[in-house]
Short mmCIF file of C-alpha atoms and ligand atoms in Angstrom, two decimals:
data_model
loop_
_atom_site.label_atom_id
_atom_site.label_comp_id
_atom_site.label_asym_id
_atom_site.label_seq_id
_atom_site.Cartn_x
_atom_site.Cartn_y
_atom_site.Cartn_z
CA UNK A 24 92.49 102.82 105.01
CA UNK A 25 95.61 101.96 106.99
CA UNK A 26 95.33 98.19 107.16
CA UNK A 27 98.98 97.32 107.81
CA UNK A 28 100.35 96.38 111.19
CA UNK A 29 102.53 98.94 112.90
CA UNK A 30 105.33 98.51 115.38
CA UNK A 31 102.76 99.12 118.12
CA UNK A 32 100.82 95.99 117.09
CA UNK A 33 103.68 93.59 117.92
CA UNK A 34 105.58 92.79 121.08
CA UNK A 35 109.13 94.00 120.56
CA UNK A 36 110.46 93.63 124.07
CA UNK A 37 113.53 91.43 124.32
CA UNK A 38 113.43 90.89 120.57
CA UNK A 39 115.98 91.64 117.88
CA UNK A 40 114.32 94.14 115.60
CA UNK A 41 115.66 94.92 112.12
CA UNK A 42 114.62 98.42 111.11
CA UNK A 43 114.95 99.61 107.51
CA UNK A 44 115.48 103.34 107.94
CA UNK A 45 116.17 106.07 105.41
CA UNK A 46 119.66 107.25 106.33
CA UNK A 47 120.35 108.37 102.77
CA UNK A 48 121.66 111.71 104.03
CA UNK A 49 124.00 114.19 102.35
CA UNK A 50 127.61 113.87 103.57
CA UNK A 51 130.27 116.57 103.34
CA UNK A 52 133.93 115.87 104.09
CA UNK A 53 132.92 112.57 105.64
CA UNK A 54 130.38 114.19 108.01
CA UNK A 55 126.57 114.35 108.07
CA UNK A 56 125.59 117.61 106.31
CA UNK A 57 121.82 117.42 106.90
CA UNK A 58 120.30 115.34 109.70
CA UNK A 59 116.60 115.68 108.77
CA UNK A 60 116.23 112.00 107.87
CA UNK A 61 118.10 110.80 110.94
CA UNK A 62 115.84 112.90 113.18
CA UNK A 63 112.77 111.59 111.34
CA UNK A 64 113.75 108.01 112.22
CA UNK A 65 114.26 108.75 115.92
CA UNK A 66 110.66 108.22 117.17
CA UNK A 67 110.66 104.59 116.00
CA UNK A 68 114.19 103.97 117.28
CA UNK A 69 113.36 105.51 120.65
CA UNK A 70 110.07 103.56 120.86
CA UNK A 71 111.97 100.30 120.32
CA UNK A 72 114.68 101.19 122.84
CA UNK A 73 112.01 102.09 125.41
CA UNK A 74 110.52 98.65 124.80
CA UNK A 75 113.85 96.89 125.43
CA UNK A 76 114.40 95.77 121.86
CA UNK A 77 117.84 95.25 120.34
CA UNK A 78 117.73 97.65 117.40
CA UNK A 79 119.49 96.76 114.15
CA UNK A 80 119.42 99.62 111.64
CA UNK A 81 119.93 99.23 107.90
CA UNK A 82 119.79 101.76 105.06
CA UNK A 83 121.20 102.57 101.68
CA UNK A 84 123.29 105.67 101.06
CA UNK A 85 123.80 107.07 97.57
CA UNK A 86 124.46 104.89 94.56
CA UNK A 87 127.48 102.69 95.15
CA UNK A 88 126.42 100.34 92.31
CA UNK A 89 126.70 97.08 94.27
CA UNK A 90 130.33 97.69 95.37
CA UNK A 91 131.92 98.84 98.60
CA UNK A 92 132.74 102.54 98.35
CA UNK A 93 134.33 104.09 101.41
CA UNK A 94 132.86 107.56 100.73
CA UNK A 95 129.34 106.07 100.89
CA UNK A 96 129.84 104.31 104.21
CA UNK A 97 127.16 104.70 106.89
CA UNK A 98 129.85 104.89 109.58
CA UNK A 99 129.59 108.72 109.92
CA UNK A 100 125.81 108.33 110.28
CA UNK A 101 126.26 105.77 113.08
CA UNK A 102 128.66 108.18 114.77
CA UNK A 103 126.15 111.03 114.41
CA UNK A 104 123.33 108.89 115.76
CA UNK A 105 125.38 107.99 118.83
CA UNK A 106 125.14 111.66 119.94
CA UNK A 107 121.35 111.67 119.61
CA UNK A 108 120.50 108.62 121.70
CA UNK A 109 121.25 107.66 125.23
CA UNK A 110 122.64 104.21 124.55
CA UNK A 111 125.54 102.43 122.91
CA UNK A 112 125.62 102.56 119.09
CA UNK A 113 127.92 100.08 117.37
CA UNK A 114 128.68 99.77 113.67
CA UNK A 115 129.39 96.74 111.49
CA UNK A 116 131.13 97.22 108.16
CA UNK A 117 128.87 94.80 106.30
CA UNK A 118 125.10 94.32 106.39
CA UNK A 119 125.24 90.54 105.76
CA UNK A 120 127.75 87.73 106.22
CA UNK A 121 129.58 86.37 109.26
CA UNK A 122 130.56 89.73 110.77
CA UNK A 123 126.95 91.00 110.62
CA UNK A 124 125.68 87.76 112.21
CA UNK A 125 128.27 88.02 114.97
CA UNK A 126 127.52 91.71 115.67
CA UNK A 127 123.74 91.15 115.69
CA UNK A 128 124.20 88.04 117.86
CA UNK A 129 126.01 89.88 120.60
CA UNK A 130 123.85 93.04 120.44
CA UNK A 131 122.23 93.71 123.83
CA UNK A 132 118.60 94.72 124.35
CA UNK A 133 118.32 98.49 124.59
CA UNK A 134 121.33 99.01 122.30
CA UNK A 135 121.75 99.87 118.63
CA UNK A 136 123.72 98.28 115.80
CA UNK A 137 124.06 100.18 112.52
CA UNK A 138 124.83 98.00 109.51
CA UNK A 139 126.87 99.14 106.51
CA UNK A 140 125.20 100.46 103.32
CA UNK A 141 122.86 97.79 101.91
CA UNK A 142 123.66 98.89 98.34
CA UNK A 143 127.27 97.73 98.71
CA UNK A 144 125.71 94.41 97.64
CA UNK A 145 124.25 93.93 94.19
CA UNK A 146 121.50 91.77 95.73
CA UNK A 147 119.88 94.78 97.43
CA UNK A 148 118.47 96.48 94.33
CA UNK A 149 117.96 93.13 92.58
CA UNK A 150 115.79 92.07 95.53
CA UNK A 151 117.81 88.85 95.59
CA UNK A 152 116.03 86.31 97.84
CA UNK A 153 119.34 85.11 99.32
CA UNK A 154 120.13 88.62 100.47
CA UNK A 155 116.61 89.08 101.87
CA UNK A 156 117.03 85.82 103.81
CA UNK A 157 120.47 86.78 105.13
CA UNK A 158 119.22 90.14 106.35
CA UNK A 159 116.23 88.45 107.98
CA UNK A 160 118.50 85.94 109.76
CA UNK A 161 119.82 88.80 111.93
CA UNK A 162 116.52 89.52 113.69
CA UNK A 163 113.10 88.36 114.97
CA UNK A 164 110.95 91.21 113.61
CA UNK A 165 111.21 93.52 110.61
CA UNK A 166 110.13 97.17 110.84
CA UNK A 167 110.02 99.34 107.73
CA UNK A 168 110.40 103.04 108.43
CA UNK A 169 111.94 104.09 105.09
CA UNK A 170 109.15 105.76 103.14
CA UNK A 171 111.61 107.21 100.60
CA UNK A 172 112.28 103.72 99.19
CA UNK A 173 108.76 102.26 99.62
CA UNK A 174 108.12 102.62 95.86
CA UNK A 175 111.01 100.21 95.16
CA UNK A 176 111.11 96.46 95.79
CA UNK A 177 114.56 95.84 97.24
CA UNK A 178 115.97 93.09 99.50
CA UNK A 179 116.02 95.26 102.63
CA UNK A 180 112.40 96.42 102.40
CA UNK A 181 110.55 93.73 100.41
CA UNK A 182 112.75 90.60 100.18
CA UNK A 183 113.23 90.47 103.93
CA UNK A 184 109.46 90.42 104.59
CA UNK A 185 109.26 86.84 103.24
CA UNK A 186 111.06 85.59 106.33
CA UNK A 187 109.98 87.77 109.28
CA UNK A 188 106.88 89.36 110.78
CA UNK A 189 106.88 92.71 108.93
CA UNK A 190 105.34 95.91 110.29
CA UNK A 191 105.43 99.66 109.65
CA UNK A 192 107.48 102.04 111.78
CA UNK A 193 105.94 105.20 113.23
CA UNK A 194 107.18 107.44 110.40
CA UNK A 195 105.94 105.09 107.70
CA UNK A 196 102.61 104.76 109.48
CA UNK A 197 102.20 108.55 109.44
CA UNK A 198 103.02 108.71 105.74
CA UNK A 199 100.39 106.06 104.99
CA UNK A 200 97.76 107.73 107.16
CA UNK A 201 98.12 111.11 105.43
CA UNK A 202 99.15 110.25 101.89
CA UNK A 203 96.97 107.15 101.77
CA UNK A 204 93.96 107.40 104.07
CA UNK A 205 93.43 111.17 104.17
CA UNK A 206 93.72 111.55 100.41
CA UNK A 207 91.40 108.59 99.84
CA UNK A 208 88.80 109.91 102.28
CA UNK A 209 89.39 113.65 102.77
CA UNK A 210 87.32 116.12 104.70
CA UNK A 211 85.75 118.40 102.07
CA UNK A 212 86.34 120.85 100.51
CA UNK A 213 89.54 119.18 99.30
CA UNK A 214 92.08 121.24 97.36
CA UNK A 215 95.14 119.90 95.55
CA UNK A 216 97.91 122.29 94.56
CA UNK A 217 100.22 121.01 91.87
CA UNK A 218 103.35 122.60 90.45
CA UNK A 219 106.77 121.60 89.22
CA UNK A 220 108.44 121.63 85.86
CA UNK A 221 106.37 119.32 83.73
CA UNK A 222 102.73 118.37 83.44
CA UNK A 223 103.78 114.96 82.08
CA UNK A 224 105.26 114.08 85.49
CA UNK A 225 101.99 114.88 87.27
CA UNK A 226 99.41 113.38 84.91
CA UNK A 227 99.02 110.31 87.12
CA UNK A 228 98.39 112.55 90.14
CA UNK A 229 95.87 114.73 88.30
CA UNK A 230 93.98 111.67 87.03
CA UNK A 231 93.85 110.10 90.49
CA UNK A 232 92.84 113.28 92.31
CA UNK A 233 90.52 114.97 89.86
CA UNK A 234 87.45 112.98 90.93
CA UNK A 235 88.22 113.35 94.64
CA UNK A 236 89.03 117.06 94.85
CA UNK A 237 86.90 120.18 94.76
CA UNK A 238 89.75 122.29 93.38
CA UNK A 239 93.07 121.77 91.63
CA UNK A 240 95.32 124.84 91.72
CA UNK A 241 98.05 124.70 89.11
CA UNK A 242 101.37 126.52 89.14
CA UNK A 243 104.97 126.07 88.04
CA UNK A 244 106.10 125.16 84.55
CA UNK A 245 103.21 122.72 84.21
CA UNK A 246 100.75 125.65 83.96
CA UNK A 247 102.47 126.67 80.71
CA UNK A 248 101.21 123.65 78.83
CA UNK A 249 97.64 124.54 79.89
CA UNK A 250 98.19 128.13 78.67
CA UNK A 251 99.49 126.78 75.35
CA UNK A 252 96.32 124.65 75.16
CA UNK A 253 94.35 127.90 75.54
CA UNK A 254 96.26 129.27 72.51
CA UNK A 255 98.37 131.85 74.31
CA UNK A 256 101.78 132.53 72.77
CA UNK A 257 104.34 131.26 75.26
CA UNK A 258 107.57 133.03 74.25
CA UNK A 259 110.52 130.97 75.49
CA UNK A 260 108.54 129.30 78.30
CA UNK A 261 108.99 125.61 79.01
CA UNK A 262 106.09 123.77 77.40
CA UNK A 263 105.45 120.16 76.50
CA UNK A 264 103.90 120.00 73.04
CA UNK A 265 103.04 116.31 73.48
CA UNK A 266 100.86 117.09 76.50
CA UNK A 267 98.84 119.98 75.01
CA UNK A 268 96.06 117.67 73.82
CA UNK A 269 95.70 116.13 77.25
CA UNK A 270 95.68 119.58 78.88
CA UNK A 271 92.85 120.61 76.52
CA UNK A 272 90.86 117.51 77.46
CA UNK A 273 91.32 118.18 81.17
CA UNK A 274 90.15 121.79 80.78
CA UNK A 275 87.10 120.69 78.78
CA UNK A 276 86.10 117.95 81.20
CA UNK A 277 87.11 119.41 84.58
CA UNK A 278 87.42 123.13 83.78
CA UNK A 279 85.31 124.24 86.72
CA UNK A 280 87.68 122.69 89.26
CA UNK A 281 91.00 123.44 87.57
CA UNK A 282 92.45 126.87 88.45
CA UNK A 283 95.34 128.44 86.55
CA UNK A 284 97.43 131.50 87.47
CA UNK A 285 95.86 134.83 86.45
CA UNK A 286 99.23 136.59 86.45
CA UNK A 287 102.81 135.46 86.04
CA UNK A 288 106.38 136.62 86.64
CA UNK A 289 108.41 136.42 83.46
CA UNK A 290 112.18 136.49 83.04
CA UNK A 291 114.36 137.25 80.05
CA UNK A 292 116.63 134.28 80.76
CA UNK A 293 116.75 131.15 82.89
CA UNK A 294 119.02 132.53 85.59
CA UNK A 295 118.89 134.26 88.96
CA UNK A 296 120.24 137.47 87.41
CA UNK A 297 117.51 137.60 84.74
CA UNK A 298 115.49 140.77 84.18
CA UNK A 299 111.97 140.12 85.41
CA UNK A 300 108.50 141.62 85.46
CA UNK A 301 104.97 140.67 86.47
CA UNK A 302 102.22 140.57 83.86
CA UNK A 303 98.54 139.63 83.67
CA UNK A 304 98.14 136.38 81.81
CA UNK A 305 98.36 136.95 78.07
CA UNK A 306 100.73 136.32 75.20
CA UNK A 307 104.30 136.07 76.51
CA UNK A 308 106.68 138.34 74.56
CA UNK A 309 109.40 136.67 72.48
CA UNK A 310 112.63 136.30 74.41
CA UNK A 311 110.76 136.02 77.76
CA UNK A 312 109.60 133.00 79.70
CA UNK A 313 107.21 132.28 82.57
CA UNK A 314 109.23 131.69 85.75
CA UNK A 315 106.72 132.08 88.61
CA UNK A 316 103.09 132.77 89.47
CA UNK A 317 102.17 136.39 90.26
CA UNK A 318 100.67 138.10 93.35
CA UNK A 319 97.07 138.15 92.05
CA UNK A 320 97.21 134.39 91.51
CA UNK A 321 98.40 133.98 95.10
CA UNK A 322 95.42 136.04 96.32
CA UNK A 323 93.02 133.87 94.31
CA UNK A 324 94.65 130.67 95.54
CA UNK A 325 94.64 131.95 99.12
CA UNK A 326 90.84 132.42 99.02
CA UNK A 327 90.35 128.84 97.84
CA UNK A 328 92.85 127.47 100.38
CA UNK A 329 91.13 129.35 103.21
CA UNK A 330 87.81 127.69 102.54
CA UNK A 331 89.31 124.18 102.21
CA UNK A 332 89.35 121.52 104.92
CA UNK A 333 92.01 119.30 103.33
CA UNK A 334 94.96 120.53 101.27
CA UNK A 335 97.65 118.57 99.49
CA UNK A 336 100.56 120.32 97.79
CA UNK A 337 103.18 118.88 95.47
CA UNK A 338 105.61 120.85 93.29
CA UNK A 339 106.97 124.43 93.36
CA UNK A 340 105.00 127.32 91.85
CA UNK A 341 108.05 128.66 90.01
CA UNK A 342 111.78 128.36 89.58
CA UNK A 343 112.19 128.84 93.31
CA UNK A 344 115.92 128.07 93.20
CA UNK A 345 116.37 131.60 91.70
CA UNK A 346 115.58 134.40 94.15
CA UNK A 347 113.54 136.64 91.77
CA UNK A 348 111.24 133.68 91.07
CA UNK A 349 110.92 132.19 94.56
CA UNK A 350 108.04 134.34 95.83
CA UNK A 351 105.21 132.17 94.47
CA UNK A 352 106.49 129.02 96.14
CA UNK A 353 107.44 130.56 99.50
CA UNK A 354 104.28 132.70 99.73
CA UNK A 355 102.18 129.63 98.98
CA UNK A 356 104.06 127.73 101.71
CA UNK A 357 103.13 130.52 104.15
CA UNK A 358 99.47 130.53 103.07
CA UNK A 359 99.27 126.75 103.55
CA UNK A 360 101.03 126.96 106.93
CA UNK A 361 98.45 129.56 108.12
CA UNK A 362 95.50 127.41 107.03
CA UNK A 363 93.52 125.54 109.66
CA UNK A 364 92.86 122.66 107.23
CA UNK A 365 94.61 119.29 107.31
CA UNK A 366 97.69 120.19 105.24
CA UNK A 367 99.86 117.62 103.49
CA UNK A 368 103.02 118.53 101.60
CA UNK A 369 104.51 115.97 99.23
CA UNK A 370 108.24 115.28 99.40
CA UNK A 371 110.94 116.72 97.19
CA UNK A 372 111.00 120.44 96.30
CA UNK A 373 107.81 121.50 98.10
CA UNK A 374 108.93 119.78 101.31
CA UNK A 375 112.34 121.46 100.93
CA UNK A 376 110.64 124.88 100.52
CA UNK A 377 108.52 124.35 103.64
CA UNK A 378 111.54 123.18 105.65
CA UNK A 379 113.77 126.03 104.39
CA UNK A 380 111.09 128.54 105.39
CA UNK A 381 110.93 127.00 108.88
CA UNK A 382 107.23 126.24 108.40
CA UNK A 383 107.13 122.47 108.74
CA UNK A 384 105.81 122.66 112.32
CA UNK A 385 102.72 124.45 110.97
CA UNK A 386 101.96 121.74 108.39
CA UNK A 387 100.02 118.63 109.41
CA UNK A 388 102.31 116.30 107.46
CA UNK A 389 105.44 117.00 105.42
CA UNK A 390 106.34 113.83 103.55
CA UNK A 391 109.89 112.45 103.69
CA UNK A 392 109.64 110.78 100.28
CA UNK A 393 109.81 112.46 96.87
CA UNK A 394 109.12 109.72 94.33
CA UNK A 395 107.22 107.66 96.90
CA UNK A 396 104.85 110.52 97.80
CA UNK A 397 104.15 111.17 94.12
CA UNK A 398 103.30 107.47 93.67
CA UNK A 399 100.95 107.61 96.68
CA UNK A 400 99.23 110.67 95.21
CA UNK A 401 98.84 108.73 91.98
CA UNK A 402 96.94 106.13 94.01
CA UNK A 403 99.58 103.44 93.34
CA UNK A 404 100.14 100.60 95.75
CA UNK A 405 103.79 100.81 96.78
CA UNK A 406 105.62 97.46 96.93
CA UNK A 407 107.28 98.35 100.24
CA UNK A 408 103.86 98.91 101.85
CA UNK A 409 102.13 95.99 100.20
CA UNK A 410 104.76 93.61 101.59
CA UNK A 411 103.95 94.45 105.25
CA UNK A 412 101.64 92.27 107.36
CA UNK A 413 97.94 93.13 107.32
CA UNK A 414 96.25 94.18 110.54
P1 AMP B 528 109.22 118.65 89.52
O1 AMP B 528 110.40 117.78 89.83
O2 AMP B 528 108.49 118.28 88.29
O3 AMP B 528 108.31 118.86 90.72
O4 AMP B 528 109.82 120.09 89.15
C1 AMP B 528 110.54 120.88 90.05
C2 AMP B 528 111.26 121.93 89.24
O5 AMP B 528 110.32 122.68 88.51
C3 AMP B 528 112.03 122.93 90.08
O6 AMP B 528 113.40 122.69 89.93
C4 AMP B 528 111.62 124.27 89.47
O7 AMP B 528 112.72 125.11 89.20
C5 AMP B 528 110.96 123.88 88.18
N1 AMP B 528 109.99 124.87 87.71
C6 AMP B 528 108.97 125.42 88.39
N2 AMP B 528 108.34 126.36 87.65
C7 AMP B 528 108.99 126.42 86.48
C8 AMP B 528 108.82 127.22 85.30
N3 AMP B 528 107.85 128.13 85.22
N4 AMP B 528 109.67 127.00 84.28
C9 AMP B 528 110.64 126.07 84.37
N5 AMP B 528 110.86 125.30 85.45
C10 AMP B 528 110.03 125.47 86.49
#
C-alpha cells in the first residue's frame, strides 16, 4: 500500500521546494520535440505554485557522462515551460555551486527556477553525498516526481533525501498507487498481458504476477520461446534457447492461466516491406518468422479482457514498428481502452502505442517509466521510492 508521504502531506507555502522532475525529453535542433514528460510534471508544479512555494526544478537529460555538453542543456526545456505556466521561469546554468545557491536564494515564492542538467556532474550518477548535500542546500523540502529514474539511486533523487523532508509528487504518487497498490491488491479477475521481444526480460514480471493473476496473455517475440517449448518448428523466429526450459516449467505449473496466441502473422524478412501472411499456430516454414499475433488470438484475448476487472499490459504484441505487423499491438490497445476494468499500461513501447493511437485518455493509468514500471511489476522496491518519508 502507498505508505509514502506525498506533496499534499506537507506544508509547502512560503517554502523553497526542490522538485526532481523527468525532463529527459527528446530535443531537435535545440528545441523540445516531444513535451509529454513536461506536461506530465505540470500538476505537481501547478500545485506548488498555487500553494505559494518557490519551485526549483532539476532533471537529467540524455547521457552527458558527467561533463557539460551544450546540446544536452535544459535551457530549451525551461524556455518551453515558460509558455505553459503563468509565472516567471528563470534558468541557472549549473545545478550546484555558487550560481545555483544565488539563483535559488533570490527565487520568489510563486516563481520557478530550472537548474541545468544534473548529469553534467559525475556525482549525480555516483550518488555522491556531497552532491546530494549541495542540491539539498538549495531548498526546504524535496519532492520526487521523476518516476522514470526511481529505479536508480542518484544524488538528485536518493542522495538529497538524507538532508531534507522527502515526499512524492502527484505523478509519482499515481504511479505508486497503480503499479504498486493496485497490482498488489487487484480487483479480480486480474489479467496481465505481456509481450515484447524476449521472455528473459520478463521472467521477473511473470514470477511476481503469476500467483496474483487469473490470466496471463502472452504475445510478441516472447511467445516464440513458449512455442519452441511445445516443440513447434520456429523457422527464423526470434527464440531464446536458454529460456526454453523455464518456459516448459511455467506451462507445466501454470498452464491453465497462461494463454498463448492461436494464430500468428509471419513475415519472410525482418522489415516493413516483408511478404506476410496469417497462419494458425503450427510449424513455421523455413525462411519465415513470427512477427505479430493474429486476429483469432485477438478475439480470444478480447473475451478474457472483457471479463476482467483489473488489466495490466506491458510489451508490444508484435514488431509494431513495421506497419504490416502493427495490428496486434494497436488492436490490443483499442480492446484495453474499451474495457471498463482498471487498466494499467507499463511504460516504454506499450505506452508509446497507446499514446500514438490517441487512447491514453481511455486508460486508467499509462506509466511514464519504462525500466521503472518493469521493476514495479517485478515487485521490486525502487530505491527512489524507498528513500521518501513514510506516512
Ligand atoms: P521489449 O523491450 O522486450 O518490451 O521488446 C520490445 C520490442 O519487441 C519491440 O521493438 C518489438 O519490435 C519487438 N518484438 C515484438 N514482437 C516481436 C517478434 N515476434 N519478433 C521479434 N521482435 C518482436
